[in-house]
Amino acid sequence: MTGSTNASIDHVLGDLSVETFLRDYWQKKPVLIRGAFPGFESPISPEELAGLACEADAPSRLILEHGDERDWQLKMGPFTEENFRALPDDGYSLLVTDCEKLVPELMEIVEQFRFVPDWRIDDLMISYAPPGGSVGAHIDDYDVFLLQAHGQRRWQIENPPVHTAYREGLDVRILTDFTPTDEWVLEPGDMLYLPPGIPHHGIAVDDCMTWSIGFRAPTQADLVGGVCDRLATLAAEERYRDPDLAVSDNPGELEPATRQRLREWVLEAMTADANQLDRLIAETLTERPVDHADLYPRYHEEEIVGILDHLHEISELQRTPASRWLLLEPNGDDPGQLCIDGQSHELDAESLPLARMLTQHVHVPGEALAERASNASARILLEKILTAGQLLIPDEDEQN
């Protein structure tokens, strides 16, 4: 990779403070931020992005405005060099999602947006389009920061939204009508924030790459479903019993007394105290919906022992970008929980400082880790995390 992300800037909101942005713009209205990343140069070239789209682990897609089969045709990766050689000169877009998971160095960009809680951050998507390329006017259901990384893109939005109907029979969602109310041309380093529900249309002015930092928000159905699935694993395995069964007038009826007994049985299994419910929610929020096993480092037992014994000699460790972490601080009788990728680790006074550091920072100096993992409880926790591949050593990862 080449180029400079200039990720060491104070924050990416220009003249806006984080407090002002969250109060006045987050999930409320769009805002254009000129020079959010001053001097930004994309560390990934269009050719490197195409190479990434050829990898089996990279979720990639091509959108062709005039495909060989139909307009706005969607093709899913992984792709081959022949696929790219067959593309027209214009009228297409290449999109690769989860780029920060595929290239851990790109977490430097995602980290700049941690003024929003980690559990709300989804991924970094990188798109390329030749002059005139577009994915059409559409609406996203999530918050997104659109960072111009290379070339220029003209963004148009319709605010407030007027047209929300989509054309039928297409592979992708394209609005039937779109009447822009605002328009800007973004240069490298400029960034546009859009809350959910704002119709928008981005058109490449020249060879253009846009980085989209997207956020996730679970539906109530998703959250409740995940929690109930976990509650079911905690329910007793005992079978239903009815030793007081009496003759029924209608064998096909679920009688009132039986209904009450079954309701009570179900509610008994669904009853959880606040701490238990918090843990189940955190496990659900950190669970990965997609199998990213190949994006985790694999350390042998001997390697893990060597890492633990020589932490002070390691420059830094990084949370594996594909992993999701949440800390539940101690509350009442609950000693605290560290939830990673849908699994919870019960903490104690010795392991809590380690959990706090690992959730507060994406990159952690080895010496600081050694200090917090100097006791038996914290070392056991860190060993479990390394065994699961949820921490990586950046230099070794690059070399491999």
Coordinates of C-alpha atoms in Angstrom, one line a residue:
M1 CA 0.0 0.0 0.0
T2 CA 1.1 3.6 -0.7
G3 CA -0.2 7.0 0.2
S4 CA -1.0 8.7 3.5
T5 CA -4.2 8.5 5.5
N6 CA -3.1 11.2 7.9
A7 CA -5.0 9.3 10.6
S8 CA -3.2 11.1 13.4
I9 CA -5.4 14.2 13.2
D10 CA -7.3 15.2 16.3
H11 CA -10.7 14.3 14.8
V12 CA -12.4 14.1 11.5
L13 CA -15.3 16.6 12.0
G14 CA -13.5 19.8 10.9
D15 CA -14.7 22.8 12.8
L16 CA -17.4 20.8 14.5
S17 CA -16.8 19.4 18.0
V18 CA -17.9 15.9 18.7
E19 CA -20.5 17.2 21.1
T20 CA -21.9 19.6 18.5
F21 CA -22.0 16.9 15.8
L22 CA -23.8 14.3 18.0
R23 CA -26.3 16.9 19.2
D24 CA -27.1 18.7 15.9
Y25 CA -26.4 16.2 13.1
W26 CA -26.1 12.5 14.2
Q27 CA -29.2 10.7 12.9
K28 CA -30.8 14.2 12.2
K29 CA -29.4 15.9 9.1
P30 CA -26.5 15.7 6.6
V31 CA -23.4 17.7 6.9
L32 CA -20.4 18.3 4.5
I33 CA -17.0 18.4 6.1
R34 CA -14.3 19.9 3.9
G35 CA -10.8 18.7 4.6
A36 CA -11.9 16.1 7.2
F37 CA -8.6 14.3 6.4
P38 CA -6.2 17.0 5.2
G39 CA -3.7 15.8 2.6
F40 CA -5.4 12.5 2.3
E41 CA -3.9 10.1 -0.2
S42 CA -5.5 6.7 -0.6
P43 CA -3.1 3.9 0.6
I44 CA -5.0 1.6 -1.8
S45 CA -4.9 2.1 -5.6
P46 CA -7.8 1.2 -7.9
E47 CA -5.7 -1.7 -9.2
E48 CA -5.1 -2.9 -5.6
L49 CA -8.8 -2.7 -4.9
A50 CA -9.5 -4.8 -8.0
G51 CA -6.9 -7.3 -6.7
L52 CA -8.7 -7.4 -3.3
A53 CA -12.0 -8.1 -5.1
C54 CA -10.4 -11.3 -6.6
E55 CA -9.8 -12.8 -3.2
A56 CA -12.3 -15.3 -1.9
D57 CA -12.6 -13.7 1.5
A58 CA -13.4 -10.2 0.1
P59 CA -17.2 -9.4 -0.1
S60 CA -17.2 -7.7 -3.5
R61 CA -19.6 -6.7 -6.2
L62 CA -19.8 -5.0 -9.6
I63 CA -22.8 -2.9 -10.6
L64 CA -23.1 -2.3 -14.3
E65 CA -25.5 0.5 -15.4
H66 CA -26.0 -1.3 -18.8
G67 CA -25.1 -4.9 -18.2
D68 CA -25.1 -7.6 -20.8
E69 CA -28.3 -9.0 -19.4
R70 CA -30.1 -6.0 -18.1
D71 CA -29.7 -2.4 -16.8
W72 CA -28.3 -2.0 -13.3
Q73 CA -27.0 -5.6 -13.3
L74 CA -25.3 -6.8 -10.2
K75 CA -22.4 -9.3 -10.3
M76 CA -21.0 -10.8 -7.1
G77 CA -17.3 -11.6 -6.5
P78 CA -14.8 -13.0 -6.2
F79 CA -13.7 -11.8 -9.6
T80 CA -10.9 -12.7 -12.0
E81 CA -8.6 -10.5 -14.1
E82 CA -10.7 -11.6 -17.1
N83 CA -13.8 -10.1 -15.5
F84 CA -12.1 -6.8 -15.2
R85 CA -10.6 -6.8 -18.7
A86 CA -14.1 -7.4 -20.0
L87 CA -15.6 -4.3 -18.3
P88 CA -16.7 -1.3 -20.5
D89 CA -14.8 1.9 -20.3
D90 CA -17.5 3.5 -18.2
G91 CA -20.8 2.9 -16.6
Y92 CA -19.8 0.6 -13.7
S93 CA -18.8 0.6 -10.1
L94 CA -16.7 -1.8 -8.0
L95 CA -17.5 -2.1 -4.3
V96 CA -15.6 -4.1 -1.7
T97 CA -17.0 -4.3 1.9
D98 CA -15.2 -5.2 5.2
C99 CA -12.0 -3.6 3.9
E100 CA -10.6 -2.9 7.4
K101 CA -11.0 -6.6 8.2
L102 CA -9.2 -7.6 5.1
V103 CA -6.4 -5.0 5.5
P104 CA -6.0 -4.4 9.3
E105 CA -3.9 -1.3 8.7
L106 CA -7.1 0.4 7.5
M107 CA -8.4 0.3 11.0
E108 CA -6.5 3.5 11.5
I109 CA -9.3 5.2 9.5
V110 CA -12.1 3.4 11.3
E111 CA -10.6 4.3 14.7
Q112 CA -11.2 8.0 13.9
F113 CA -14.9 7.4 14.2
R114 CA -14.9 5.9 17.7
F115 CA -16.8 8.9 19.0
V116 CA -19.7 6.6 18.2
P117 CA -19.7 3.4 20.3
D118 CA -17.9 0.4 18.8
W119 CA -21.0 -1.7 18.7
R120 CA -22.5 0.7 16.2
I121 CA -19.6 0.7 13.8
D122 CA -20.0 -1.8 11.0
D123 CA -17.4 -1.6 8.3
L124 CA -15.3 0.3 5.8
M125 CA -16.5 -0.1 2.2
I126 CA -14.3 1.1 -0.7
S127 CA -15.8 1.8 -4.1
Y128 CA -14.2 2.7 -7.4
A129 CA -15.9 4.1 -10.5
P130 CA -14.6 5.5 -13.8
P131 CA -15.8 9.0 -14.9
G132 CA -19.6 9.1 -14.8
G133 CA -19.8 5.9 -12.8
S134 CA -22.6 5.5 -10.2
V135 CA -24.7 3.1 -8.3
G136 CA -27.8 5.2 -8.9
A137 CA -29.9 7.3 -6.6
H138 CA -30.9 5.3 -3.5
I139 CA -31.5 5.4 0.2
D140 CA -29.5 3.7 3.0
D141 CA -31.0 2.5 6.2
Y142 CA -27.9 3.3 8.2
D143 CA -25.6 6.2 9.1
V144 CA -22.7 6.6 6.7
F145 CA -19.6 8.9 6.4
L146 CA -18.6 9.2 2.7
L147 CA -14.9 10.0 2.5
Q148 CA -13.5 11.0 -0.8
A149 CA -10.2 9.1 -1.2
H150 CA -9.2 9.6 -4.8
G151 CA -10.4 11.7 -7.6
Q152 CA -13.6 13.7 -7.4
R153 CA -17.3 12.7 -6.9
R154 CA -20.4 14.8 -7.3
W155 CA -22.8 14.1 -4.5
Q156 CA -26.5 15.1 -4.7
I157 CA -29.0 14.7 -1.9
E158 CA -32.8 15.1 -1.6
N159 CA -33.4 16.7 1.8
P160 CA -36.1 16.4 3.1
P161 CA -36.9 13.1 1.4
V162 CA -39.7 13.3 -1.1
H163 CA -39.3 10.2 -3.3
T164 CA -38.8 6.8 -1.6
A165 CA -40.2 4.3 -4.1
Y166 CA -37.9 2.0 -5.9
R167 CA -37.9 0.8 -9.5
E168 CA -39.1 -2.8 -9.9
G169 CA -37.3 -5.6 -11.5
L170 CA -33.7 -4.4 -10.8
D171 CA -30.8 -6.2 -9.1
V172 CA -30.1 -3.1 -7.0
R173 CA -32.4 -0.5 -5.3
I174 CA -32.7 2.5 -7.6
L175 CA -35.2 5.3 -6.8
T176 CA -37.9 5.8 -9.4
D177 CA -37.6 9.6 -8.9
F178 CA -34.9 11.8 -7.4
T179 CA -35.0 15.6 -7.2
P180 CA -31.7 16.9 -5.7
T181 CA -31.9 19.8 -3.2
D182 CA -28.2 20.1 -2.5
E183 CA -25.1 19.3 -4.6
W184 CA -21.3 19.2 -3.8
V185 CA -18.2 18.0 -5.5
L186 CA -15.9 16.3 -3.0
E187 CA -12.1 16.3 -3.3
P188 CA -9.7 13.9 -1.6
G189 CA -10.0 14.3 2.2
D190 CA -13.5 15.8 2.0
M191 CA -16.3 13.9 3.7
L192 CA -20.1 13.9 3.7
Y193 CA -22.2 12.5 6.6
L194 CA -25.6 11.2 5.8
P195 CA -28.1 9.9 8.4
P196 CA -30.5 7.1 7.5
G197 CA -33.3 7.7 5.1
I198 CA -31.7 10.5 3.0
P199 CA -32.0 9.9 -0.8
H200 CA -28.5 10.5 -2.4
H201 CA -26.7 10.0 -5.7
G202 CA -22.9 10.0 -6.2
I203 CA -21.4 10.4 -9.7
A204 CA -17.7 10.0 -10.4
V205 CA -16.3 13.2 -12.0
D206 CA -13.1 11.3 -12.9
D207 CA -11.4 8.1 -11.8
C208 CA -12.8 8.0 -8.3
M209 CA -12.6 6.1 -5.1
T210 CA -14.9 6.7 -2.1
W211 CA -14.5 5.2 1.3
S212 CA -17.8 4.6 3.1
I213 CA -17.7 4.2 6.9
G214 CA -21.0 2.5 7.7
F215 CA -22.8 2.0 10.9
R216 CA -25.2 -0.7 12.0
A217 CA -28.3 -0.6 14.0
P218 CA -30.0 -3.9 14.9
T219 CA -33.7 -4.2 14.4
Q220 CA -35.8 -5.0 17.5
A221 CA -36.6 -8.4 15.9
D222 CA -32.9 -9.1 15.5
L223 CA -32.0 -8.2 19.1
V224 CA -35.0 -9.9 20.7
G225 CA -34.3 -13.0 18.5
G226 CA -30.7 -13.2 19.6
V227 CA -31.5 -12.8 23.3
C228 CA -34.3 -15.4 23.1
D229 CA -32.0 -17.8 21.3
R230 CA -29.6 -17.5 24.2
L231 CA -32.3 -17.7 26.8
A232 CA -33.4 -21.0 25.2
T233 CA -30.0 -22.5 25.8
L234 CA -30.3 -21.7 29.5
A235 CA -33.8 -23.3 29.8
A236 CA -34.2 -26.6 31.6
E237 CA -34.1 -29.8 29.6
E238 CA -36.9 -31.3 31.6
R239 CA -40.0 -32.5 29.7
Y240 CA -43.5 -31.2 30.2
R241 CA -45.5 -33.2 32.7
D242 CA -49.2 -33.2 33.5
P243 CA -50.0 -35.9 36.2
D244 CA -53.3 -34.1 36.9
L245 CA -54.6 -34.5 33.4
A246 CA -58.4 -34.7 33.2
V247 CA -60.8 -35.8 30.5
S248 CA -61.4 -33.0 27.9
D249 CA -64.6 -32.3 26.1
N250 CA -62.6 -31.5 22.9
P251 CA -59.2 -33.2 22.5
G252 CA -58.4 -30.6 19.8
E253 CA -58.6 -27.7 22.2
L254 CA -55.8 -26.2 24.2
E255 CA -57.7 -25.7 27.4
P256 CA -57.5 -22.6 29.6
A257 CA -55.8 -24.4 32.5
T258 CA -53.2 -25.9 30.2
R259 CA -52.6 -22.6 28.5
Q260 CA -51.9 -20.9 31.8
R261 CA -49.5 -23.7 32.8
L262 CA -47.6 -23.4 29.5
R263 CA -47.5 -19.6 29.7
E264 CA -46.0 -19.8 33.1
W265 CA -43.5 -22.4 32.0
V266 CA -42.3 -20.3 29.1
L267 CA -42.2 -17.1 31.1
E268 CA -40.2 -18.9 33.8
A269 CA -37.5 -19.7 31.2
M270 CA -37.6 -16.1 29.8
T271 CA -37.1 -14.5 33.2
A272 CA -33.7 -12.9 33.6
D273 CA -32.4 -10.3 36.0
A274 CA -30.9 -7.0 34.7
N275 CA -27.3 -8.2 34.7
Q276 CA -28.1 -11.5 32.9
L277 CA -30.2 -9.6 30.3
D278 CA -27.3 -7.1 29.8
R279 CA -24.9 -10.0 29.2
L280 CA -27.3 -11.7 26.7
I281 CA -27.7 -8.4 24.9
A282 CA -24.0 -7.8 24.7
E283 CA -23.4 -11.3 23.5
T284 CA -26.0 -10.7 20.7
L285 CA -24.5 -7.4 19.7
T286 CA -21.0 -8.8 19.4
E287 CA -22.0 -11.9 17.5
R288 CA -20.6 -12.0 14.0
P289 CA -23.4 -12.5 11.4
V290 CA -20.8 -13.6 8.8
D291 CA -18.1 -16.3 9.1
H292 CA -14.8 -14.4 9.2
A293 CA -12.8 -17.3 10.6
D294 CA -10.1 -16.9 7.9
L295 CA -9.5 -13.3 9.0
Y296 CA -8.3 -14.3 12.4
P297 CA -4.7 -15.1 13.1
R298 CA -4.0 -18.7 14.2
Y299 CA -1.4 -19.0 17.0
H300 CA -0.1 -22.4 18.1
E301 CA 0.0 -23.2 21.8
E302 CA 3.8 -22.7 21.8
E303 CA 3.5 -19.3 20.1
I304 CA 0.9 -18.1 22.6
V305 CA 3.1 -19.0 25.5
G306 CA 6.0 -17.2 23.8
I307 CA 3.8 -14.1 23.3
L308 CA 2.6 -14.1 26.9
D309 CA 6.1 -14.5 28.3
H310 CA 7.6 -11.8 26.1
L311 CA 4.8 -9.2 25.9
H312 CA 7.1 -6.4 27.1
E313 CA 9.3 -7.0 24.0
I314 CA 6.3 -6.6 21.5
S315 CA 5.8 -3.1 20.2
E316 CA 2.0 -3.4 20.1
L317 CA -0.9 -5.8 19.6
Q318 CA -4.1 -4.9 17.7
R319 CA -7.6 -6.1 18.2
T320 CA -8.4 -8.3 15.2
P321 CA -10.6 -6.0 13.0
A322 CA -13.1 -8.8 12.4
S323 CA -13.8 -9.2 16.1
R324 CA -16.4 -7.4 18.1
W325 CA -15.8 -6.4 21.7
L326 CA -18.0 -5.0 24.5
L327 CA -17.3 -4.4 28.2
L328 CA -19.9 -4.6 30.9
E329 CA -18.6 -2.9 34.0
P330 CA -19.3 -4.5 37.4
N331 CA -22.8 -3.9 38.6
G332 CA -24.1 -5.1 42.0
D333 CA -23.4 -8.8 42.4
D334 CA -22.1 -9.1 38.8
P335 CA -18.3 -8.8 38.6
G336 CA -18.3 -7.5 35.0
Q337 CA -18.2 -9.3 31.7
L338 CA -16.0 -9.0 28.6
C339 CA -18.0 -10.0 25.5
I340 CA -16.2 -10.9 22.3
D341 CA -17.8 -12.4 19.2
G342 CA -20.9 -13.6 21.0
Q343 CA -19.0 -15.1 24.0
S344 CA -18.8 -13.7 27.5
H345 CA -15.8 -13.9 29.9
E346 CA -16.6 -13.3 33.5
L347 CA -14.2 -10.8 35.1
D348 CA -12.8 -10.3 38.5
A349 CA -10.8 -7.5 40.2
E350 CA -7.5 -8.9 38.6
S351 CA -8.7 -9.2 35.0
L352 CA -10.9 -6.1 34.9
P353 CA -8.1 -3.6 34.2
L354 CA -7.0 -5.8 31.3
A355 CA -10.5 -5.9 29.9
R356 CA -10.9 -2.1 30.3
M357 CA -7.7 -1.4 28.4
L358 CA -8.5 -3.8 25.5
T359 CA -11.9 -2.3 25.0
Q360 CA -10.8 1.3 25.3
H361 CA -8.0 0.9 22.7
V362 CA -7.7 -0.8 19.4
H363 CA -3.9 -0.8 19.4
V364 CA -2.3 -1.7 22.8
P365 CA 1.5 -1.5 23.6
G366 CA 2.9 -4.8 24.6
E367 CA 4.5 -3.4 27.7
A368 CA 1.1 -2.1 28.9
L369 CA -0.4 -5.5 28.2
A370 CA 2.4 -7.2 30.2
E371 CA 1.7 -4.9 33.2
R372 CA -2.0 -5.7 33.2
A373 CA -1.6 -9.4 32.5
S374 CA 1.0 -9.9 35.3
N375 CA -1.5 -11.8 37.5
A376 CA -2.9 -15.3 37.0
S377 CA -6.5 -14.3 36.2
A378 CA -5.6 -11.7 33.6
R379 CA -3.1 -14.0 32.0
I380 CA -5.7 -16.7 31.6
L381 CA -8.1 -14.2 30.0
L382 CA -5.4 -13.0 27.6
E383 CA -4.5 -16.6 26.7
K384 CA -8.1 -17.3 25.8
I385 CA -8.3 -14.1 23.6
L386 CA -5.0 -15.0 21.8
T387 CA -6.2 -18.6 21.3
A388 CA -9.3 -17.3 19.7
G389 CA -7.2 -15.1 17.4
Q390 CA -8.9 -11.9 18.7
L391 CA -5.6 -10.1 19.0
L392 CA -3.0 -9.9 16.3
I393 CA 0.6 -8.7 16.1
P394 CA 0.6 -6.2 13.2
D395 CA 4.2 -6.7 12.1
E396 CA 3.9 -10.4 12.0
D397 CA 0.6 -10.3 10.2
E398 CA 2.1 -8.1 7.5
Q399 CA 5.0 -10.4 7.1
N400 CA 2.8 -13.5 6.8

